[in-house]
Short mmCIF file of C-alpha atoms in Angstrom, two decimals:
data_model
loop_
_atom_site.label_atom_id
_atom_site.label_comp_id
_atom_site.label_asym_id
_atom_site.label_seq_id
_atom_site.Cartn_x
_atom_site.Cartn_y
_atom_site.Cartn_z
CA MET A 1000 -29.05 -29.75 22.14
CA SER A 1001 -26.35 -27.21 21.99
CA PRO A 1002 -24.44 -26.42 19.26
CA ARG A 1003 -21.02 -26.95 21.17
CA ARG A 1004 -22.90 -31.05 22.18
CA LEU A 1005 -23.67 -31.18 18.21
CA LEU A 1006 -20.27 -30.61 17.26
CA LEU A 1007 -18.72 -32.98 19.41
CA ILE A 1008 -20.90 -35.09 18.58
CA ALA A 1009 -20.56 -34.81 14.22
CA LEU A 1010 -16.58 -34.58 14.92
CA PHE A 1011 -17.03 -37.80 17.19
CA VAL A 1012 -18.94 -40.11 14.09
CA ILE A 1013 -16.16 -37.78 11.55
CA ALA A 1014 -13.16 -39.67 13.49
CA CYS A 1015 -14.52 -42.88 13.52
CA VAL A 1016 -15.36 -42.97 9.98
CA GLY A 1017 -12.59 -41.54 8.80
CA GLY A 1018 -10.45 -43.35 10.45
CA ALA A 1019 -6.89 -41.76 11.30
CA GLY A 1020 -7.35 -39.93 8.45
CA ALA A 1021 5.39 24.07 0.38
CA THR A 1022 3.71 22.79 -2.29
CA TRP A 1023 1.15 19.69 -0.77
CA ALA A 1024 0.53 17.11 -3.15
CA ALA A 1025 -2.24 14.76 -1.73
CA PHE A 1026 -3.55 13.38 -4.56
CA SER A 1027 -6.72 14.80 -5.61
CA ALA A 1028 -7.21 18.66 -7.11
CA THR A 1029 -5.42 21.90 -7.26
CA THR A 1030 -6.26 24.16 -4.73
CA GLU A 1031 -5.35 27.77 -3.78
CA ASN A 1032 -5.89 27.60 -0.14
CA PRO A 1033 -4.90 31.35 1.76
CA GLY A 1034 -6.74 29.80 5.03
CA ASN A 1035 -7.03 26.86 6.89
CA SER A 1036 -9.31 24.46 3.91
CA ALA A 1037 -8.02 23.29 0.71
CA ALA A 1038 -10.39 23.89 -2.05
CA THR A 1039 -10.02 20.82 -4.90
CA GLY A 1040 -10.17 20.99 -8.53
CA ALA A 1041 -10.87 18.18 -11.12
CA THR A 1042 -10.11 14.68 -10.41
CA PHE A 1043 -9.84 11.69 -13.10
CA ALA A 1044 -10.71 8.03 -12.66
CA ASN A 1045 -7.49 6.39 -11.81
CA ALA A 1046 -4.08 7.76 -9.77
CA ARG A 1047 -1.68 6.88 -12.45
CA VAL A 1048 1.53 6.49 -12.06
CA ALA A 1049 3.86 6.73 -15.55
CA THR A 1050 7.92 6.66 -15.59
CA GLY A 1051 10.38 7.56 -18.41
CA THR A 1052 13.65 8.71 -19.29
CA PHE A 1053 14.96 11.30 -21.76
CA THR A 1054 18.57 12.43 -23.39
CA GLY A 1055 19.01 16.12 -23.09
CA ASP A 1056 19.29 18.41 -26.14
CA GLY A 1057 19.85 21.41 -24.33
CA VAL A 1058 16.97 23.13 -26.67
CA ASP A 1059 14.56 25.14 -24.68
CA ASN A 1060 10.51 24.68 -24.86
CA ARG A 1061 11.69 21.16 -25.07
CA ASN A 1062 7.95 18.70 -24.36
CA ILE A 1063 8.06 15.00 -22.45
CA ALA A 1064 4.62 12.75 -23.50
CA VAL A 1065 2.82 11.62 -20.92
CA PRO A 1066 0.09 9.49 -21.53
CA PHE A 1067 -2.07 11.67 -18.45
CA ALA A 1068 -2.60 14.96 -17.67
CA PRO A 1069 -0.14 15.12 -14.92
CA GLN A 1070 -0.82 16.76 -11.69
CA LEU A 1071 2.98 16.09 -10.09
CA VAL A 1072 6.49 15.49 -12.00
CA ILE A 1073 10.10 15.22 -10.78
CA VAL A 1074 12.77 15.04 -12.74
CA LYS A 1075 16.48 13.84 -11.64
CA GLY A 1076 19.32 13.63 -13.91
CA ALA A 1077 21.61 10.89 -13.77
CA THR A 1078 24.55 13.57 -12.51
CA THR A 1079 24.61 15.73 -10.12
CA GLN A 1080 22.17 17.84 -10.37
CA THR A 1081 19.57 18.12 -8.13
CA ALA A 1082 15.54 16.10 -8.59
CA VAL A 1083 12.83 19.42 -9.57
CA ALA A 1084 9.09 19.04 -9.39
CA ARG A 1085 6.55 21.22 -10.35
CA SER A 1086 2.49 20.77 -9.50
CA ILE A 1087 0.16 21.99 -11.27
CA THR A 1088 -0.60 24.70 -8.70
CA MET A 1089 2.82 26.31 -9.80
CA THR A 1090 2.23 28.82 -12.39
CA GLY A 1091 4.10 30.37 -14.10
CA ASP A 1092 7.87 28.83 -15.95
CA ALA A 1093 8.53 27.78 -11.98
CA SER A 1094 9.31 24.53 -10.69
CA LYS A 1095 10.57 23.85 -6.95
CA PRO A 1096 14.55 22.34 -6.68
CA MET A 1097 13.71 19.37 -4.15
CA ALA A 1098 17.43 19.81 -2.33
CA GLY A 1099 18.60 22.89 -0.89
CA ALA A 1100 17.06 26.56 0.22
CA THR A 1101 16.37 27.07 -3.61
CA ALA A 1102 13.69 29.12 -4.39
CA LEU A 1103 10.94 28.01 -7.83
CA GLY A 1104 13.15 28.73 -10.51
CA THR A 1105 12.75 29.51 -14.09
CA ASN A 1106 14.03 27.20 -17.10
CA SER A 1107 12.96 23.62 -15.60
CA ILE A 1108 10.07 21.98 -15.32
CA GLN A 1109 8.61 25.32 -17.09
CA SER A 1110 4.36 23.52 -17.15
CA LEU A 1111 2.11 21.06 -17.09
CA THR A 1112 0.07 20.15 -19.66
CA THR A 1113 -2.68 17.58 -20.16
CA THR A 1114 -0.39 15.89 -22.81
CA ASP A 1115 2.87 16.10 -21.58
CA PHE A 1116 5.33 18.80 -19.18
CA GLN A 1117 7.17 20.62 -20.97
CA VAL A 1118 11.48 21.47 -19.98
CA GLY A 1119 13.68 24.23 -20.60
CA THR A 1120 17.48 24.24 -20.99
CA ASN A 1121 18.25 24.66 -16.93
CA GLY A 1122 21.03 21.76 -16.70
CA ARG A 1123 19.07 20.06 -14.12
CA VAL A 1124 16.81 18.95 -17.06
CA ASN A 1125 18.41 19.23 -20.25
CA THR A 1126 21.70 19.48 -20.60
CA ASN A 1127 23.22 18.05 -23.76
CA GLY A 1128 23.99 14.24 -23.72
CA THR A 1129 22.81 13.54 -20.11
CA ARG A 1130 20.02 11.31 -19.25
CA TYR A 1131 17.29 12.73 -17.05
CA ASP A 1132 14.50 9.63 -15.51
CA TRP A 1133 11.02 11.71 -14.78
CA VAL A 1134 7.91 10.72 -12.92
CA ALA A 1135 4.36 11.60 -13.37
CA PHE A 1136 1.51 11.54 -11.51
CA GLU A 1137 -2.35 11.78 -11.87
CA ALA A 1138 -4.91 12.94 -8.82
CA ALA A 1139 -7.71 10.86 -8.46
CA ASP A 1140 -10.30 11.64 -5.37
CA GLY A 1141 -9.42 9.82 -2.08
CA VAL A 1142 -6.01 8.99 -3.59
CA MET A 1143 -4.67 11.74 -3.73
CA GLN A 1144 -4.60 15.30 -3.61
CA VAL A 1145 -2.42 18.86 -4.98
CA GLY A 1146 -2.82 22.05 -3.64
CA SER A 1147 -1.04 25.38 -2.31
CA TYR A 1148 -1.68 27.80 1.07
CA VAL A 1149 -0.60 30.77 2.24
CA GLY A 1150 2.01 30.37 5.89
CA ASN A 1151 0.38 32.73 8.37
CA GLY A 1152 4.00 31.86 10.64
CA ALA A 1153 1.44 30.62 13.23
CA PRO A 1154 1.00 26.24 14.24
CA ARG A 1155 -2.39 25.17 11.68
CA SER A 1156 -3.55 22.20 10.42
CA LEU A 1157 -5.02 22.41 7.12
CA THR A 1158 -8.44 20.53 5.99
CA GLY A 1159 -10.25 20.01 2.96
CA VAL A 1160 -8.03 17.33 1.46
CA GLY A 1161 -10.84 14.37 1.58
CA PHE A 1162 -9.23 11.97 2.49
CA SER A 1163 -6.72 11.29 5.90
CA PRO A 1164 -3.11 11.00 4.15
CA GLU A 1165 -0.65 8.45 4.91
CA TYR A 1166 2.24 10.54 2.87
CA ALA A 1167 2.52 14.45 2.72
CA MET A 1168 5.01 16.98 0.69
CA VAL A 1169 5.19 20.63 0.73
CA LEU A 1170 6.91 22.07 -1.31
CA PRO A 1171 7.98 25.93 -0.51
CA ALA A 1172 7.63 28.84 -2.97
CA GLY A 1173 10.52 30.50 -1.31
CA THR A 1174 13.86 29.17 0.12
CA GLY A 1175 12.46 26.95 2.75
CA ARG A 1176 13.83 23.40 1.73
CA ALA A 1177 10.76 20.76 0.47
CA GLY A 1178 10.05 18.13 2.56
CA SER A 1179 7.52 14.95 3.45
CA ARG A 1180 5.79 13.26 6.43
CA ALA A 1181 4.97 9.61 5.96
CA SER A 1182 2.46 7.31 8.78
CA GLY A 1183 4.97 5.08 10.71
CA GLN A 1184 7.52 8.07 10.91
CA THR A 1185 7.89 10.00 13.98
CA ARG A 1186 8.71 13.35 12.42
CA SER A 1187 9.11 14.70 8.97
CA PHE A 1188 11.75 15.01 6.98
CA ARG A 1189 13.08 16.97 4.36
CA PHE A 1190 14.12 15.17 0.63
CA GLN A 1191 18.08 16.09 1.63
CA ALA A 1192 20.30 14.64 4.46
CA ASP A 1193 18.32 15.38 7.21
CA THR A 1194 17.80 14.29 10.94
CA GLY A 1195 13.80 15.47 10.42
CA SER A 1196 11.97 18.04 12.80
CA THR A 1197 8.85 18.55 15.31
CA THR A 1198 8.28 21.85 13.93
CA ARG A 1199 7.35 21.04 10.28
CA ILE A 1200 4.31 18.69 9.20
CA THR A 1201 3.47 17.81 12.00
CA SER A 1202 1.06 15.05 12.08
CA LEU A 1203 -1.37 13.82 9.24
CA ASP A 1204 -4.90 14.04 10.20
CA ALA A 1205 -8.67 12.68 9.56
CA ASP A 1206 -9.24 15.71 6.86
CA GLY A 1207 -5.55 17.32 6.19
CA PHE A 1208 -2.38 17.60 7.54
CA SER A 1209 -0.99 20.14 10.21
CA VAL A 1210 1.72 22.50 10.05
CA ASP A 1211 3.84 23.93 13.22
CA THR A 1212 6.30 27.33 12.63
CA SER A 1213 9.56 25.71 9.94
CA GLY A 1214 10.29 27.97 6.90
CA ASP A 1215 10.18 24.85 5.60
CA VAL A 1216 6.24 24.65 5.80
CA ASN A 1217 4.83 28.38 7.64
CA THR A 1218 6.69 31.10 6.67
CA SER A 1219 4.19 34.27 6.97
CA GLY A 1220 2.81 35.50 3.85
CA GLU A 1221 4.56 32.66 1.34
CA ASN A 1222 3.29 30.38 -0.83
CA TYR A 1223 3.77 26.77 -0.39
CA HIS A 1224 2.41 24.09 -2.51
CA TRP A 1225 1.70 20.67 -1.07
CA ILE A 1226 0.92 16.49 -2.79
CA ALA A 1227 -0.72 14.32 -0.28
CA TRP A 1228 -1.70 10.42 -0.86
CA ASN A 1229 -4.45 8.19 0.23
CA ARG A 1230 -2.92 4.56 0.38
CA ARG A 1231 -5.04 2.15 -2.11
CA GLY A 1232 -4.31 -1.78 -2.30
CA GLY A 1233 -3.25 -2.22 -5.87
CA SER A 1234 -2.19 1.26 -6.72
CA ASN A 1235 0.19 2.53 -3.44
CA GLU A 1236 1.53 1.14 -0.60
CA ILE A 1237 2.97 3.22 2.11
CA THR A 1238 4.50 1.40 5.08
CA THR A 1239 7.97 0.55 7.08
CA TYR A 1240 10.16 -1.99 7.36
CA SER A 1241 13.41 -2.85 8.95
CA GLY A 1242 16.81 -2.86 7.61
CA THR A 1243 19.09 -5.82 8.11
CA GLY A 1244 22.42 -4.16 6.62
CA ALA A 1245 22.83 -7.20 4.15
CA ALA A 1246 21.87 -7.48 0.71
CA GLY A 1247 18.49 -9.11 -0.60
CA LEU A 1248 16.09 -7.31 1.32
CA THR A 1249 12.88 -7.39 0.15
CA ALA A 1250 10.07 -5.06 1.49
CA TYR A 1251 6.86 -5.86 0.81
CA THR A 1252 4.32 -3.41 -2.07
CA GLY A 1253 1.35 -6.22 -2.93
CA PHE A 1254 2.58 -5.28 -6.68
CA GLN A 1255 5.00 -4.27 -8.92
CA PRO A 1256 5.91 -0.63 -8.15
CA ASP A 1257 7.06 2.31 -11.17
CA TYR A 1258 7.99 4.19 -8.94
CA ALA A 1259 9.11 4.09 -4.78
CA ILE A 1260 11.04 6.03 -2.25
CA ALA A 1261 12.80 5.32 0.71
CA ARG A 1262 14.05 7.14 4.06
CA ARG A 1263 15.26 6.17 7.50
CA ASN A 1264 12.95 7.09 10.49
CA ASP A 1265 16.82 8.25 11.72
CA THR A 1266 16.87 11.57 13.81
CA ALA A 1267 19.83 10.57 15.57
CA THR A 1268 22.18 10.39 11.84
CA ALA A 1269 21.57 12.94 8.94
CA SER A 1270 20.46 10.49 6.07
CA GLU A 1271 18.80 11.00 2.79
CA ALA A 1272 15.98 10.24 0.66
CA HIS A 1273 16.42 7.95 -2.59
CA GLN A 1274 14.86 7.36 -5.02
CA ARG A 1275 13.65 4.82 -8.15
CA MET A 1276 12.24 4.76 -11.46
CA SER A 1277 11.40 1.92 -13.49
CA SER A 1278 12.68 3.89 -16.37
CA GLN A 1279 16.11 3.62 -14.61
CA ALA A 1280 18.56 1.13 -15.37
CA ALA A 1281 19.28 -2.33 -13.36
CA GLY A 1282 19.74 -1.99 -9.91
CA ASP A 1283 20.12 2.12 -9.76
CA SER A 1284 18.43 4.64 -7.47
CA TYR A 1285 18.84 8.30 -7.23
CA PRO A 1286 18.98 10.74 -3.97
CA PHE A 1287 17.28 14.15 -5.10
CA ALA A 1288 20.26 15.87 -3.67
CA ALA A 1289 22.79 16.38 -6.79
CA THR A 1290 24.55 13.27 -6.57
CA GLY A 1291 24.45 11.11 -9.70
CA ALA A 1292 22.73 7.55 -9.02
CA LEU A 1293 23.41 4.93 -6.76
CA THR A 1294 23.89 1.35 -7.30
CA ASN A 1295 23.57 -0.38 -4.12
CA SER A 1296 20.11 1.54 -2.59
CA ILE A 1297 16.98 1.00 -4.31
CA THR A 1298 18.01 -1.70 -6.37
CA ALA A 1299 14.85 -3.69 -8.15
CA PHE A 1300 11.25 -3.80 -7.81
CA ASN A 1301 9.95 -7.04 -8.20
CA SER A 1302 6.26 -9.12 -8.84
CA PHE A 1303 5.12 -8.07 -5.57
CA ASP A 1304 7.83 -5.85 -3.79
CA VAL A 1305 11.29 -3.94 -3.33
CA GLY A 1306 14.92 -4.94 -3.56
CA PHE A 1307 17.76 -2.84 -1.80
CA GLY A 1308 20.86 -3.47 -0.94
CA THR A 1309 23.48 -2.89 1.13
CA ASN A 1310 23.43 1.28 0.95
CA ALA A 1311 23.42 2.39 4.79
CA VAL A 1312 20.28 5.13 3.43
CA ALA A 1313 17.96 2.43 2.50
CA ASN A 1314 19.39 -0.62 4.82
CA THR A 1315 20.22 0.12 8.02
CA SER A 1316 21.17 -3.17 10.18
CA GLY A 1317 18.18 -2.43 13.23
CA ALA A 1318 16.97 0.80 11.53
CA THR A 1319 13.15 1.38 10.93
CA HIS A 1320 13.17 2.54 7.26
CA SER A 1321 10.09 3.72 5.10
CA LEU A 1322 8.74 2.75 1.78
CA ILE A 1323 6.29 5.03 -0.81
CA ALA A 1324 5.71 2.60 -3.43
CA PHE A 1325 4.06 3.94 -6.30
CA LYS A 1326 2.38 1.23 -9.67
CA SER A 1327 -0.10 2.59 -12.50
CA ARG A 1328 -3.57 2.49 -12.17
CA PRO A 1329 -4.53 2.54 -16.37
CA TYR A 1330 -8.03 3.64 -17.52
CA SER A 1331 -9.29 0.47 -19.07
CA GLY A 1332 -8.26 -0.11 -22.60
CA GLY A 1333 -5.42 2.34 -21.66
CA GLY A 1334 -2.80 -0.18 -21.51
CA GLY A 1335 -1.26 -1.60 -18.57
CA CYS A 1336 -3.50 -4.16 -16.87
CA THR A 1337 -4.04 -6.93 -20.15
CA ALA A 1338 -7.13 -8.11 -18.37
CA PRO A 1339 -8.95 -6.21 -15.92
CA GLY A 1340 -12.08 -7.69 -13.75
CA THR A 1341 -13.06 -9.95 -11.07
CA GLN A 1342 -12.31 -14.17 -11.26
CA THR A 1343 -13.99 -16.65 -8.78
CA VAL A 1344 -12.34 -19.57 -7.06
CA ALA A 1345 -15.26 -21.32 -6.93
CA ASN A 1346 -14.03 -23.88 -4.45
CA SER A 1347 -11.43 -24.48 -1.54
CA ALA A 1348 -8.41 -26.62 -2.85
CA ALA A 1349 -7.81 -27.34 1.35
CA ASP A 1350 -9.95 -26.87 3.92
CA GLY A 1351 -10.73 -28.62 8.08
CA THR A 1352 -11.98 -27.59 11.12
CA ALA A 1353 -9.59 -27.82 14.40
CA ALA A 1354 -11.20 -28.74 17.53
CA GLU A 1355 -9.90 -28.58 20.91
CA GLY A 1356 -12.30 -31.16 22.09
CA PHE A 1357 -10.17 -33.98 19.78
CA PRO A 1358 -6.86 -32.44 19.67
CA THR A 1359 -5.12 -35.32 17.83
CA THR A 1360 -8.50 -35.91 15.45
CA ASN A 1361 -7.88 -35.21 11.52
CA VAL A 1362 -11.19 -33.67 9.83
CA GLY A 1363 -10.00 -32.65 6.56
CA THR A 1364 -12.12 -35.14 4.11
CA THR A 1365 -15.48 -33.85 6.19
CA SER A 1366 -18.59 -31.17 5.63
CA PRO A 1367 -19.49 -28.98 7.32
CA LEU A 1368 -16.46 -26.25 8.57
CA TYR A 1369 -16.86 -25.30 12.29
CA VAL A 1370 -16.25 -22.22 14.21
CA ASN A 1371 -16.85 -22.14 17.64
CA SER A 1372 -15.90 -20.42 20.59
CA GLY A 1373 -17.05 -22.36 24.07
CA ASN A 1374 -15.49 -23.40 27.47
CA PRO A 1375 -13.77 -25.98 28.68
CA SER A 1376 -12.24 -26.91 25.33
CA GLY A 1377 -14.53 -26.26 22.95
CA ASP A 1378 -13.13 -23.87 20.12
CA ALA A 1379 -12.95 -24.42 17.22
CA ARG A 1380 -11.56 -23.25 13.72
CA THR A 1381 -11.97 -23.22 9.54
CA PHE A 1382 -8.45 -23.52 7.67
CA VAL A 1383 -9.21 -22.89 3.96
CA ARG A 1384 -6.48 -22.62 0.83
CA PHE A 1385 -7.15 -21.74 -2.37
CA ASN A 1386 -5.63 -22.34 -5.69
CA LEU A 1387 -5.36 -18.45 -6.16
CA PRO A 1388 -5.77 -17.63 -10.51
CA ALA A 1389 -2.45 -16.78 -12.18
CA VAL A 1390 -1.98 -12.92 -12.38
CA PRO A 1391 -2.68 -11.33 -15.83
CA SER A 1392 -0.09 -9.64 -17.68
CA GLY A 1393 0.89 -5.87 -16.44
CA CYS A 1394 -2.32 -6.40 -13.91
CA SER A 1395 -2.52 -6.90 -10.00
CA VAL A 1396 -4.48 -7.55 -7.21
CA ALA A 1397 -6.92 -4.43 -6.20
CA PHE A 1398 -9.47 -6.77 -3.87
CA ALA A 1399 -9.94 -9.61 -3.25
CA LYS A 1400 -12.72 -10.98 -1.35
CA LEU A 1401 -13.29 -14.81 1.22
CA ARG A 1402 -17.12 -16.14 0.78
CA LEU A 1403 -18.11 -18.92 3.26
CA TYR A 1404 -21.50 -20.36 2.97
CA ASN A 1405 -22.98 -20.64 6.85
CA GLY A 1406 -25.16 -22.94 7.12
CA THR A 1407 -26.24 -22.62 11.07
CA PRO A 1408 -25.46 -19.17 11.84
CA THR A 1409 -24.96 -17.21 15.40
CA SER A 1410 -26.03 -14.22 15.28
CA GLY A 1411 -24.07 -11.54 17.09
CA ARG A 1412 -20.23 -13.25 16.79
CA THR A 1413 -17.51 -11.47 15.19
CA LEU A 1414 -15.74 -14.15 13.36
CA ASN A 1415 -12.23 -12.87 12.57
CA VAL A 1416 -10.01 -14.23 9.43
CA GLN A 1417 -6.27 -14.16 9.65
CA ALA A 1418 -3.50 -15.74 7.70
CA PRO A 1419 -1.54 -19.39 9.44
CA SER A 1420 1.61 -18.68 9.21
CA ALA A 1421 2.91 -21.81 8.47
CA SER A 1422 1.82 -24.08 5.44
CA TRP A 1423 -1.43 -27.22 6.79
CA ILE A 1424 -2.55 -29.81 5.04
CA GLU A 1425 -5.93 -31.33 5.13
CA SER A 1426 -5.61 -35.29 5.81
CA GLY A 1427 -3.35 -38.20 6.16
CA ALA A 1428 -0.08 -38.18 7.91
CA GLY A 1429 0.28 -34.67 9.46
CA GLY A 1430 -3.26 -33.73 8.55
CA LEU A 1431 -4.48 -30.97 10.37
CA THR A 1432 -5.68 -31.30 14.04
CA TRP A 1433 -5.93 -28.80 16.91
CA ASN A 1434 -2.81 -29.68 18.24
CA ASN A 1435 -0.63 -29.68 14.54
CA GLN A 1436 -2.34 -26.04 14.02
CA PRO A 1437 -0.38 -23.81 12.96
CA GLY A 1438 -0.57 -19.83 14.29
CA VAL A 1439 -1.65 -16.88 12.59
CA THR A 1440 0.26 -13.44 11.34
CA GLY A 1441 -0.80 -10.42 9.81
CA SER A 1442 -3.46 -8.54 9.89
CA ILE A 1443 -7.35 -9.33 11.51
CA GLN A 1444 -10.22 -8.54 8.96
CA SER A 1445 -13.79 -9.74 10.81
CA ALA A 1446 -17.10 -10.12 9.57
CA LEU A 1447 -20.56 -10.22 11.99
CA SER A 1448 -22.33 -13.14 11.32
CA THR A 1449 -25.95 -12.47 11.38
CA GLY A 1450 -29.10 -15.17 11.80
CA THR A 1451 -30.16 -15.64 8.21
CA ALA A 1452 -27.78 -18.44 6.39
CA GLY A 1453 -25.58 -17.40 3.81
CA TYR A 1454 -22.46 -16.30 2.22
CA LEU A 1455 -20.77 -14.52 5.26
CA GLU A 1456 -17.59 -12.28 3.86
CA TRP A 1457 -14.46 -10.85 4.80
CA SER A 1458 -11.97 -8.66 2.93
CA VAL A 1459 -8.51 -10.05 2.26
CA THR A 1460 -6.80 -7.72 -0.32
CA ASP A 1461 -3.43 -7.81 1.66
CA GLN A 1462 -3.53 -11.33 3.28
CA VAL A 1463 -4.06 -12.92 -1.33
CA ARG A 1464 -1.41 -10.35 -2.22
CA SER A 1465 1.28 -12.13 0.23
CA GLN A 1466 -0.45 -15.42 -0.80
CA TYR A 1467 0.86 -14.92 -4.49
CA ILE A 1468 3.93 -15.20 -2.45
CA THR A 1469 3.19 -17.86 0.36
CA ASN A 1470 0.34 -19.47 0.14
CA ASN A 1471 -0.20 -20.97 3.41
CA GLY A 1472 -4.58 -20.05 3.30
CA PHE A 1473 -6.82 -18.38 5.63
CA ARG A 1474 -7.69 -19.58 9.15
CA VAL A 1475 -11.35 -17.87 10.45
CA ALA A 1476 -11.94 -18.10 14.51
CA ASP A 1477 -14.11 -16.67 16.93
CA SER A 1478 -13.03 -13.09 17.87
CA ALA A 1479 -13.74 -14.31 22.09
CA GLU A 1480 -12.99 -17.90 21.68
CA ASN A 1481 -13.35 -19.94 25.15
CA GLY A 1482 -17.03 -18.54 25.62
CA ALA A 1483 -18.93 -19.49 28.76
CA THR A 1484 -21.59 -21.25 26.12
CA ASP A 1485 -21.15 -23.01 22.82
CA GLN A 1486 -21.57 -20.33 19.95
CA ALA A 1487 -21.23 -22.43 17.03
CA GLN A 1488 -21.32 -21.25 12.88
CA GLN A 1489 -21.29 -24.16 10.31
CA PHE A 1490 -19.74 -23.50 6.78
CA ASN A 1491 -20.14 -25.68 3.95
CA SER A 1492 -16.84 -27.07 3.16
CA ARG A 1493 -15.24 -28.26 -0.41
CA GLU A 1494 -16.99 -31.61 -0.39
CA ALA A 1495 -20.49 -30.31 0.17
CA GLY A 1496 -22.51 -30.37 -2.17
CA SER A 1497 -23.75 -26.21 -2.77
CA ASN A 1498 -22.72 -23.45 -1.83
CA ARG A 1499 -18.73 -24.10 -1.47
CA PRO A 1500 -15.58 -22.03 -0.40
CA GLN A 1501 -15.23 -19.18 -2.79
CA LEU A 1502 -12.62 -16.73 -3.18
CA GLU A 1503 -13.10 -13.55 -5.45
CA VAL A 1504 -9.49 -12.01 -6.43
CA THR A 1505 -9.97 -8.60 -8.69
CA PHE A 1506 -6.99 -7.22 -11.28
CA GLN A 1507 -6.62 -3.91 -12.53
#
């Protein structure tokens, strides 16, 4: 008897029984790069981020403590001074203003040590009585790399980063202007007001990035410092969002950020990048140029997103904006997440099958769950939802895994998990059926079934982060529905005697 025939019989029985029922940074290491490859130096266990504030006292050689050895520090005053940056590849007393045609200068961020950074008396970092906010970054393999290269004046690809970066900065040692490029942007942009250029960072590549001939990135014989980041869930988010021009706009990150940069992807009207440190006063953000704090750009770091006001630089109606957000990932015992580790939800809160052959039949309170591909009217989909574990103080979701026990597997079938776009209920009035099942939204996570019974697993990190805002659970469906022959999978439901659905959530 075919799997579909078994499925239809089972559903019929269930229905009868149940009733109706420059310098470029790329978080990794330090490198001097005279050619096209980037050598890397020592890295650390986590890509940590710290922010803080201090009041200038005008005293030279002042040390500002950092809870790790920083590879990149950015300082901005709440005054009409330009933000300044220093990476570990800059030697001597040298740091880079992040706006304007200004070369590396002295007496600003003078050095980076294993425990702090040192500032001089330049007004960008230490005017008596002025408030300054800062952000410091730690490198980590596969997440952040820092290095340098010497320009050759010809288009080139820089490799050896160790990952495909989704965000890269270049800080020229000379008078070229500091800039960056994020995935999703159509060109690279300076941090100051700019419409972008196609002759700076031209692409983000498999093992680095490419630059063209602009003096901002590739004057022959000039030194450039770079920083590059790879997206890592729970630690950083490099994404885009659409502006509305209205107050209350948010962009999802999946964690509460400590630092963020927003930049309009506008090649017609000059716009500038904005940044916010968690150390800043409520509602404030900073441009990188010589302007004081603003109150209506990046306005808030919420539990799972970034909030924006109505300032056009971060919220132009109809425009695409880039968001680069970071959360600190401390060492175990080093503060931050109070209870790191994995929690397993051992059973679902609700689950059920939507069967095309029985479009109005609810079968939410029985086992097993079905996923099927068959024609005609032979498709079946499984819906499952969990009560999420509470997020420990200071933690975020670093990884999540959905596990369903496949009791009668069909080998070689790709099964897709997506988030339902609306709520559903297991049984009773309005209980889940084929006709009333919600649609799906967001990314697809896939797993390949084998011929061996056991738990099938999907990585569902992004979906679970979103569920802490709206929890509609998961939908599991065959990737190739409406097949010529029946392809059935049976999964244990929460009503099964053992091997019930599981959700594993790792907090860091």
